[in-house]
Short mmCIF file of C-alpha atoms in Angstrom, two decimals:
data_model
loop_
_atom_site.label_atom_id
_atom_site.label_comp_id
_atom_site.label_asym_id
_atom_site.label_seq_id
_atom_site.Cartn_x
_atom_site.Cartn_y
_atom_site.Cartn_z
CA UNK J 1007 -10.60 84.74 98.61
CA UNK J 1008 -9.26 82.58 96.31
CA UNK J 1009 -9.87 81.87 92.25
CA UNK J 1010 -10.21 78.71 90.40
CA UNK J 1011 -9.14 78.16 86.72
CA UNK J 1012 -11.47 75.31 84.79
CA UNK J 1013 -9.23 73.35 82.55
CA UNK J 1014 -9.28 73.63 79.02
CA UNK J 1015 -8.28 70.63 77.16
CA UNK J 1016 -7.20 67.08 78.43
CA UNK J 1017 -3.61 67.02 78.81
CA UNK J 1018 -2.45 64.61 76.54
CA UNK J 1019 -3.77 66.51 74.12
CA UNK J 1020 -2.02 70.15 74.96
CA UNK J 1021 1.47 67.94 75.11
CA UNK J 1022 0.91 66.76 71.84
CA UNK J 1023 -0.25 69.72 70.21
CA UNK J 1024 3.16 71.54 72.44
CA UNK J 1025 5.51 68.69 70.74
CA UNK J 1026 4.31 69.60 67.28
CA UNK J 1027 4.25 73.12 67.97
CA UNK J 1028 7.53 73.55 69.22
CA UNK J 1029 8.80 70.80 66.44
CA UNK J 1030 7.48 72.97 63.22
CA UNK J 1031 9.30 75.99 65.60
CA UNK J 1032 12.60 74.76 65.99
CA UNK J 1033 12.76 73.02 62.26
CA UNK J 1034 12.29 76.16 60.40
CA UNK J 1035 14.03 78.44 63.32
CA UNK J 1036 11.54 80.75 63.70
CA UNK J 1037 12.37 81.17 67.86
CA UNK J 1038 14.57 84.01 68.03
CA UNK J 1039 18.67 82.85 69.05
CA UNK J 1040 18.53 85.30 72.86
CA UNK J 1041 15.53 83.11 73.93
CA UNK J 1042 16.91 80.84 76.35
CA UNK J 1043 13.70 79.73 78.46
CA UNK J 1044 11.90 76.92 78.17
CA UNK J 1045 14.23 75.61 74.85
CA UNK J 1046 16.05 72.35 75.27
CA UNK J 1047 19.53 72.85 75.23
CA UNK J 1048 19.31 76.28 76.64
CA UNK J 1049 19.33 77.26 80.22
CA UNK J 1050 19.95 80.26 82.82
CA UNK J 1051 23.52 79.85 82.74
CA UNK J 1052 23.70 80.49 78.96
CA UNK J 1053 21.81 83.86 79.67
CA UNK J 1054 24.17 84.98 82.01
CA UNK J 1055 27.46 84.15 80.28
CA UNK J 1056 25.84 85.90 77.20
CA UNK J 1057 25.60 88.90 79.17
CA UNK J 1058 28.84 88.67 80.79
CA UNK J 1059 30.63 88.38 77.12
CA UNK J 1060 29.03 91.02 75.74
CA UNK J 1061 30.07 93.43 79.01
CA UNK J 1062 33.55 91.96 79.45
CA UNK J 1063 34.06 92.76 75.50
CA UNK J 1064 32.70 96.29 75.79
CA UNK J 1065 34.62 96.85 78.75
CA UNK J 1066 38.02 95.77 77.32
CA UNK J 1067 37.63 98.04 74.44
CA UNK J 1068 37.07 100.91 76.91
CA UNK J 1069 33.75 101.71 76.41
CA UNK J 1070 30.41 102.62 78.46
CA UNK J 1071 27.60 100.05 78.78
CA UNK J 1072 23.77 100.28 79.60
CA UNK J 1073 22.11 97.03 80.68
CA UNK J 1074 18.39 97.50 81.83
CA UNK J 1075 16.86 94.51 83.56
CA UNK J 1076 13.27 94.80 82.57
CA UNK J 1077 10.62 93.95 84.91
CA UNK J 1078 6.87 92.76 83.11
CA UNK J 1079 4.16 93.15 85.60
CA UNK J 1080 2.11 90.02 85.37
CA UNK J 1081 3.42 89.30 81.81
CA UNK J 1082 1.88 85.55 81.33
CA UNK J 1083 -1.80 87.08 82.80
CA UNK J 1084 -1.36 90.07 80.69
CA UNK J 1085 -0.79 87.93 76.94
CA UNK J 1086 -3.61 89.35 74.87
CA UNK J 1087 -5.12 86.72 72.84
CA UNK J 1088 -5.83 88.59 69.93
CA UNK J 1089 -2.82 89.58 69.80
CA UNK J 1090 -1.07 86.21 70.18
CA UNK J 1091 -3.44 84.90 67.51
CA UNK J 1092 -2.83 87.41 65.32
CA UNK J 1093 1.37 86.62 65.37
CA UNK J 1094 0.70 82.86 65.07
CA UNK J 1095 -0.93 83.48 61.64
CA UNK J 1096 0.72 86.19 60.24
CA UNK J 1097 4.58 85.99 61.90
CA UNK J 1098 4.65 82.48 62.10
CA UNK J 1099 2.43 81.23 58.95
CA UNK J 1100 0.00 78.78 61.79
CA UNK J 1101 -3.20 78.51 59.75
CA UNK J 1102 -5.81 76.08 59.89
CA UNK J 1103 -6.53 73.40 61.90
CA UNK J 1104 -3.47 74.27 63.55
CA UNK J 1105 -4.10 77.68 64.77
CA UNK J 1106 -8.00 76.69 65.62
CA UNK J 1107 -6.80 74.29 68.04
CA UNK J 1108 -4.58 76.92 69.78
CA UNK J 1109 -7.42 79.28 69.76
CA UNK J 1110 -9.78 76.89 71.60
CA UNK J 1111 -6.93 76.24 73.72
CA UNK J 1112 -6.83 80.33 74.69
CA UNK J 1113 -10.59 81.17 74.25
CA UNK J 1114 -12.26 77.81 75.60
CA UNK J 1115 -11.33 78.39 79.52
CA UNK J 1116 -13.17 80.09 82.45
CA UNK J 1117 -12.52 80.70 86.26
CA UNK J 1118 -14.39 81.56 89.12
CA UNK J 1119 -13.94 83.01 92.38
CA UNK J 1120 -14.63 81.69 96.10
CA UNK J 1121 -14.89 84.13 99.19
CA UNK J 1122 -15.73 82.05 102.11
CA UNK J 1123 -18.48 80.29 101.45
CA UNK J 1124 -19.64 82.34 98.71
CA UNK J 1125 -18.83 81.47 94.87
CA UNK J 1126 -19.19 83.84 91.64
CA UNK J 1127 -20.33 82.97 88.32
CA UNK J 1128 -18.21 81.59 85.86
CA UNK J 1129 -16.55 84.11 83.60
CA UNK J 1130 -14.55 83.69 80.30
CA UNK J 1131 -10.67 84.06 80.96
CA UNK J 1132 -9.52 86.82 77.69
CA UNK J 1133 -5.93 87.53 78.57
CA UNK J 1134 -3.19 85.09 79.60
CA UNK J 1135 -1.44 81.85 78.86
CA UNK J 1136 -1.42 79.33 81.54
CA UNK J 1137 1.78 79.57 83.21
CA UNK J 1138 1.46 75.69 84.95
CA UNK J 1139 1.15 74.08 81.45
CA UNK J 1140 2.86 72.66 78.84
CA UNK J 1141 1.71 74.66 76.01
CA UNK J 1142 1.36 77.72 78.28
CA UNK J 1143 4.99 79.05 78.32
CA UNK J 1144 5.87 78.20 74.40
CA UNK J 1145 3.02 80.48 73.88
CA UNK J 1146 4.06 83.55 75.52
CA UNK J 1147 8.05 83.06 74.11
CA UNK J 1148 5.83 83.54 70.49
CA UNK J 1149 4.30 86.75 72.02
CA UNK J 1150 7.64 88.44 72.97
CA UNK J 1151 9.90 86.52 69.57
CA UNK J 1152 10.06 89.65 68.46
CA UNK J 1153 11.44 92.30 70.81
CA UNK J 1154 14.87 91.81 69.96
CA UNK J 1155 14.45 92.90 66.51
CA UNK J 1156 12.60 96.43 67.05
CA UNK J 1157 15.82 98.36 68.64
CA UNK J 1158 19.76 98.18 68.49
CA UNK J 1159 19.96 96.56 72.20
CA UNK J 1160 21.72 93.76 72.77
CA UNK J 1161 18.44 91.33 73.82
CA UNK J 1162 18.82 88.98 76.43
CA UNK J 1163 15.60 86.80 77.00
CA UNK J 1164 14.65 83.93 79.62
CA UNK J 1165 10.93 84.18 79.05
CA UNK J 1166 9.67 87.09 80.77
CA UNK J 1167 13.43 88.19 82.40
CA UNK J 1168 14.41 90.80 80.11
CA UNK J 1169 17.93 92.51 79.64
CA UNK J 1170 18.78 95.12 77.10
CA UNK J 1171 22.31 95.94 76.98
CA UNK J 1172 24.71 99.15 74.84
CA UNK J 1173 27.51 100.25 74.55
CA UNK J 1174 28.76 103.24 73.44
CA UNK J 1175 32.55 105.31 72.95
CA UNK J 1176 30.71 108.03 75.96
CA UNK J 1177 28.43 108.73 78.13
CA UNK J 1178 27.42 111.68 75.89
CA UNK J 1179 26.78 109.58 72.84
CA UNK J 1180 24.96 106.19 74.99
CA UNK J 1181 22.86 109.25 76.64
CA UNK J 1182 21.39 109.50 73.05
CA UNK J 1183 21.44 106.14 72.14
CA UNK J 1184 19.92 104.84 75.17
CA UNK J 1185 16.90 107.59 74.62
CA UNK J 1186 16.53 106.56 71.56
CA UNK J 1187 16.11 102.99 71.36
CA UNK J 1188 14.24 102.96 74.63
CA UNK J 1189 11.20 104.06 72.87
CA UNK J 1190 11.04 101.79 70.44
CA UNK J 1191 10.95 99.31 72.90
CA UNK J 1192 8.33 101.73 74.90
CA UNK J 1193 6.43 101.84 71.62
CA UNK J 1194 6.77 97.71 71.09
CA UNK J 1195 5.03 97.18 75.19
CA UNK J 1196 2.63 99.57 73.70
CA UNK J 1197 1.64 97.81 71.08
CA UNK J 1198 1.56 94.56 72.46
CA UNK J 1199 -0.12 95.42 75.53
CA UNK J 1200 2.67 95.13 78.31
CA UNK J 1201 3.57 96.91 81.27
CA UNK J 1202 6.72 97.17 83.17
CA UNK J 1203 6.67 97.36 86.89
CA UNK J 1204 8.81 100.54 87.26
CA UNK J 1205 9.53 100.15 90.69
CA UNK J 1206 11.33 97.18 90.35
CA UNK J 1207 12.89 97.96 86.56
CA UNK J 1208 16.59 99.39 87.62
CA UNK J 1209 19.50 99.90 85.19
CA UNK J 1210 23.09 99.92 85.52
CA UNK J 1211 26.02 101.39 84.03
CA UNK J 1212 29.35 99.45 83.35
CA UNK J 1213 33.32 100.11 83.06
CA UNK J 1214 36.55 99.92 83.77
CA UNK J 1215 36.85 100.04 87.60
CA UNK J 1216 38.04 103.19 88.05
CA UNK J 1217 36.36 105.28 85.99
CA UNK J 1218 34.09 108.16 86.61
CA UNK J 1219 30.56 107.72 85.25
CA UNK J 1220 28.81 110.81 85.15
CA UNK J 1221 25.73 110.57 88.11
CA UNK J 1222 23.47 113.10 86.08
CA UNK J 1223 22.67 110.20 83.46
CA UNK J 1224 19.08 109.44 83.71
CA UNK J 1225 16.90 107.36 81.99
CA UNK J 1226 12.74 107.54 81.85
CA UNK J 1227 10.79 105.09 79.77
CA UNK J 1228 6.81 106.38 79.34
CA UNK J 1229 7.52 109.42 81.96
CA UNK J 1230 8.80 106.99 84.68
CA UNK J 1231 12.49 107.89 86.10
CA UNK J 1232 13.93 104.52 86.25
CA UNK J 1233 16.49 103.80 89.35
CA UNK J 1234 20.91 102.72 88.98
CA UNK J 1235 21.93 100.20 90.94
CA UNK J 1236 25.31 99.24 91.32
CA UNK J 1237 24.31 95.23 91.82
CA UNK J 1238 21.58 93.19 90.70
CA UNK J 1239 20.07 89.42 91.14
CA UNK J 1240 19.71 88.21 87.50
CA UNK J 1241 18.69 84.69 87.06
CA UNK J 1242 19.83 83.66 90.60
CA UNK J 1243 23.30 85.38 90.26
CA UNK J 1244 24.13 88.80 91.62
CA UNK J 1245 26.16 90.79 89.29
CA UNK J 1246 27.90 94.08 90.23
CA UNK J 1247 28.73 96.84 87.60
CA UNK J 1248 32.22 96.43 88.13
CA UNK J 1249 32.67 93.06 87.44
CA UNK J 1250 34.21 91.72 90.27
CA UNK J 1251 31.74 89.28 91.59
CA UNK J 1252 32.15 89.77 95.25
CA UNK J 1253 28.81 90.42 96.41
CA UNK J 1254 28.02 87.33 94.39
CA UNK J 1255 30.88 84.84 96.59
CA UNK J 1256 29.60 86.50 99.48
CA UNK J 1257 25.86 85.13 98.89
CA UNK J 1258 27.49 81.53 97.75
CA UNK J 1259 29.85 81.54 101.54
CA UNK J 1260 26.42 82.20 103.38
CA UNK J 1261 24.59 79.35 101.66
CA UNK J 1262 27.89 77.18 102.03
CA UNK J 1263 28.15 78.20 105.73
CA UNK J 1264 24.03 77.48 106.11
CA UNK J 1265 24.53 74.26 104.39
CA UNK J 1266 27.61 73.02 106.83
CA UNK J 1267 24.73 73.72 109.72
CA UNK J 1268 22.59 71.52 108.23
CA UNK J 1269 24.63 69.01 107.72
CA UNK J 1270 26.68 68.70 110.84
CA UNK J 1271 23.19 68.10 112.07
CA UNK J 1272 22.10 65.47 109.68
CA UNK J 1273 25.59 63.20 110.19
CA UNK J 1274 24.52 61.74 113.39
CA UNK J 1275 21.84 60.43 111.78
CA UNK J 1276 22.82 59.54 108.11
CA UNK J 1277 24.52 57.55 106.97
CA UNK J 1278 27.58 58.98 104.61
CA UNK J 1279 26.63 58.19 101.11
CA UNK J 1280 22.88 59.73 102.17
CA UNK J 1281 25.15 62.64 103.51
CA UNK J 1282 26.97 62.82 100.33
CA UNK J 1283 23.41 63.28 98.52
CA UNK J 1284 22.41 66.02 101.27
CA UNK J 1285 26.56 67.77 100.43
CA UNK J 1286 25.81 67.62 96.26
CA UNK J 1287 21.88 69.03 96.68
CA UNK J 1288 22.63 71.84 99.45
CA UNK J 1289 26.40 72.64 98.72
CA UNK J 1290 27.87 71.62 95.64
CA UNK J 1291 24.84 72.87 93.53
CA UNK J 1292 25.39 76.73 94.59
CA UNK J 1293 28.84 76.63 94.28
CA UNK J 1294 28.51 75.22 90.41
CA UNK J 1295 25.88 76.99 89.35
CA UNK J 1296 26.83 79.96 86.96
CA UNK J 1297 30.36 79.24 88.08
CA UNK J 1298 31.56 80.48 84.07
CA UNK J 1299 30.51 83.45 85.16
CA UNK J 1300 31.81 84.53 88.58
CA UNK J 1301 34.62 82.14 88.53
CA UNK J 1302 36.47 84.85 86.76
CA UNK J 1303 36.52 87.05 89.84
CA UNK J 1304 40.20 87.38 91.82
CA UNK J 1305 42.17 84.51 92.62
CA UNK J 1306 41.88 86.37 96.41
CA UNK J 1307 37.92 86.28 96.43
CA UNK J 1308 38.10 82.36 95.19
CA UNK J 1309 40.29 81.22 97.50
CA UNK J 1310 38.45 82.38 100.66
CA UNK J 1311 35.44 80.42 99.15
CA UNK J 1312 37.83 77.60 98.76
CA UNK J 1313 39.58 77.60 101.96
CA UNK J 1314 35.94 78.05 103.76
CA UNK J 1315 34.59 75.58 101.75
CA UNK J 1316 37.77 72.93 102.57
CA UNK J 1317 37.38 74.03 106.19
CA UNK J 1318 33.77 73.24 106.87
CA UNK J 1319 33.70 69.97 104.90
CA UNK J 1320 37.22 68.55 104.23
#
């Protein structure tokens, strides 16, 4: 089984209208400041060293800190368009000819579906934005703009990855806080007709290494017991509620050691600039990437990288 989309506009067209829209955007800063997808300028690694500031911070001042790493289930398919609409006008003052064009653009697009040899009828597509676009993912940062203003987290966005962070002089008191401002944000999904995928929605507690975190803190958003973890993979970086990075150098040594494979293979037939291309693509990429971050784990987890690293290709 498979589905087709029919396209909406011609292209041209939904680049222009994206340019403008994102233009009039950026000129009167109406995109919130912790959206960093799909914003020139901005990228993954600003997300993550935004997070790790704010724990670092909290953690040097001795206090306990909630980060939840939200999981949207199908949030671009799930964008009501009323909804969207709605924002455009009133939240962002889009009127017009303007916000007409964007509205064809939502409502004027149909799919169908295909089951061997079998096809359906067309039907009108009512909730999404079209993820393989141009205009597609500017539209959905408009529909979640505002979810950093309706609690006291600390918002993190890169389009749909989601992290709300606090901090707190307790556990006691974050208990309380964390309750709290979780259902405003329960209330805001409501309202705006997202769903988080429970399963895969975990939380973790951070501070100093050696302290005892009480195990009986739980946290439920619409009746669902949300899971701890002690690490997650955020944005292509795993990050560990101590701080320390290591199960994040251990995931870089197995790509460097896959990589040295590889390329002891490809140097009997390459020639050494084209192996320099292959070292820079497979190599040098994972070991730069987000390196702000973990490259403020211990001098002793470095170094192994480095003398691994120096061994395989030096």
């Amino acid at each position: 089984m498979k589905g087709k989309v029919l396209p909406p506009i011609n292209k041209v067209f939904e680049k222009l209208l994206h340019d403008r829209l994102y233009s009039y955007l950026e000129h009167n800063k109406l995109l919130t400041d912790f959206q960093c997808g799909f914003r020139r300028g901005l990228s993954t690694e600003l997300a993550i060293n935004d997070l790790q500031n704010f724990l670092t911070q909290n953690i040097d001042k001795g206090k306990v800190t909630f980060s939840i790493f939200l999981d949207l289930a199908k949030a671009f398919d799930t964008v009501n368009h009323d909804i969207l609409l709605h924002k455009l006008d009133i939240q962002y003052g889009i009127k017009g000819l303007p916000l007409s064009l964007l509205k064809k653009y939502l409502e004027n697009r149909s799919y169908y579906v295909v089951i061997n040899d079998s096809r359906s009828e067309i039907a009108k597509i009512t909730c999404d934005v079209p993820q393989c676009s141009t205009l597609g993912p500017l539209l959905f940062l408009l529909y979640v703009n505002d979810l950093p203003i309706v609690s006291n987290f600390k918002t993190i966005l890169f389009a749909d990855d989601t992290v709300l962070s606090l901090s707190a002089n307790s556990i006691h008191e974050l208990t309380t806080k964390v309750s709290q401002e979780l259902e405003s944000v329960d209330n805001w999904l409501k309202y705006n007709k997202l769903s988080l995928n429970y399963n895969k929605t975990q939380y973790m507690l951070f501070t100093k290494q050696n302290e005892y975190i009480d195990t009986n803190f739980n946290v439920q958003i619409n009746n669902h017991l949300l899971s701890r973890t002690e690490c997650v993979k955020y944005l292509g970086v795993i990050i560990d509620d101590k701080l320390i990075w290591k199960p994040h150098t251990t995931l870089v040594k197995k790509q460097v050691s896959k990589a040295s494979g590889i390329i002891c293979t490809l140097r009997h037939y390459l020639p050494f600039k084209s192996l320099k291309t292959v070292y820079y693509s497979i190599v040098y990429s994972h070991l730069r990437y987000a390196i702000t971050s973990w490259g403020s784990s211990s001098f002793s987890t470095l170094n192994i990288l480095n003398i691994i690293h120096n061994n395989k290709f030096f």
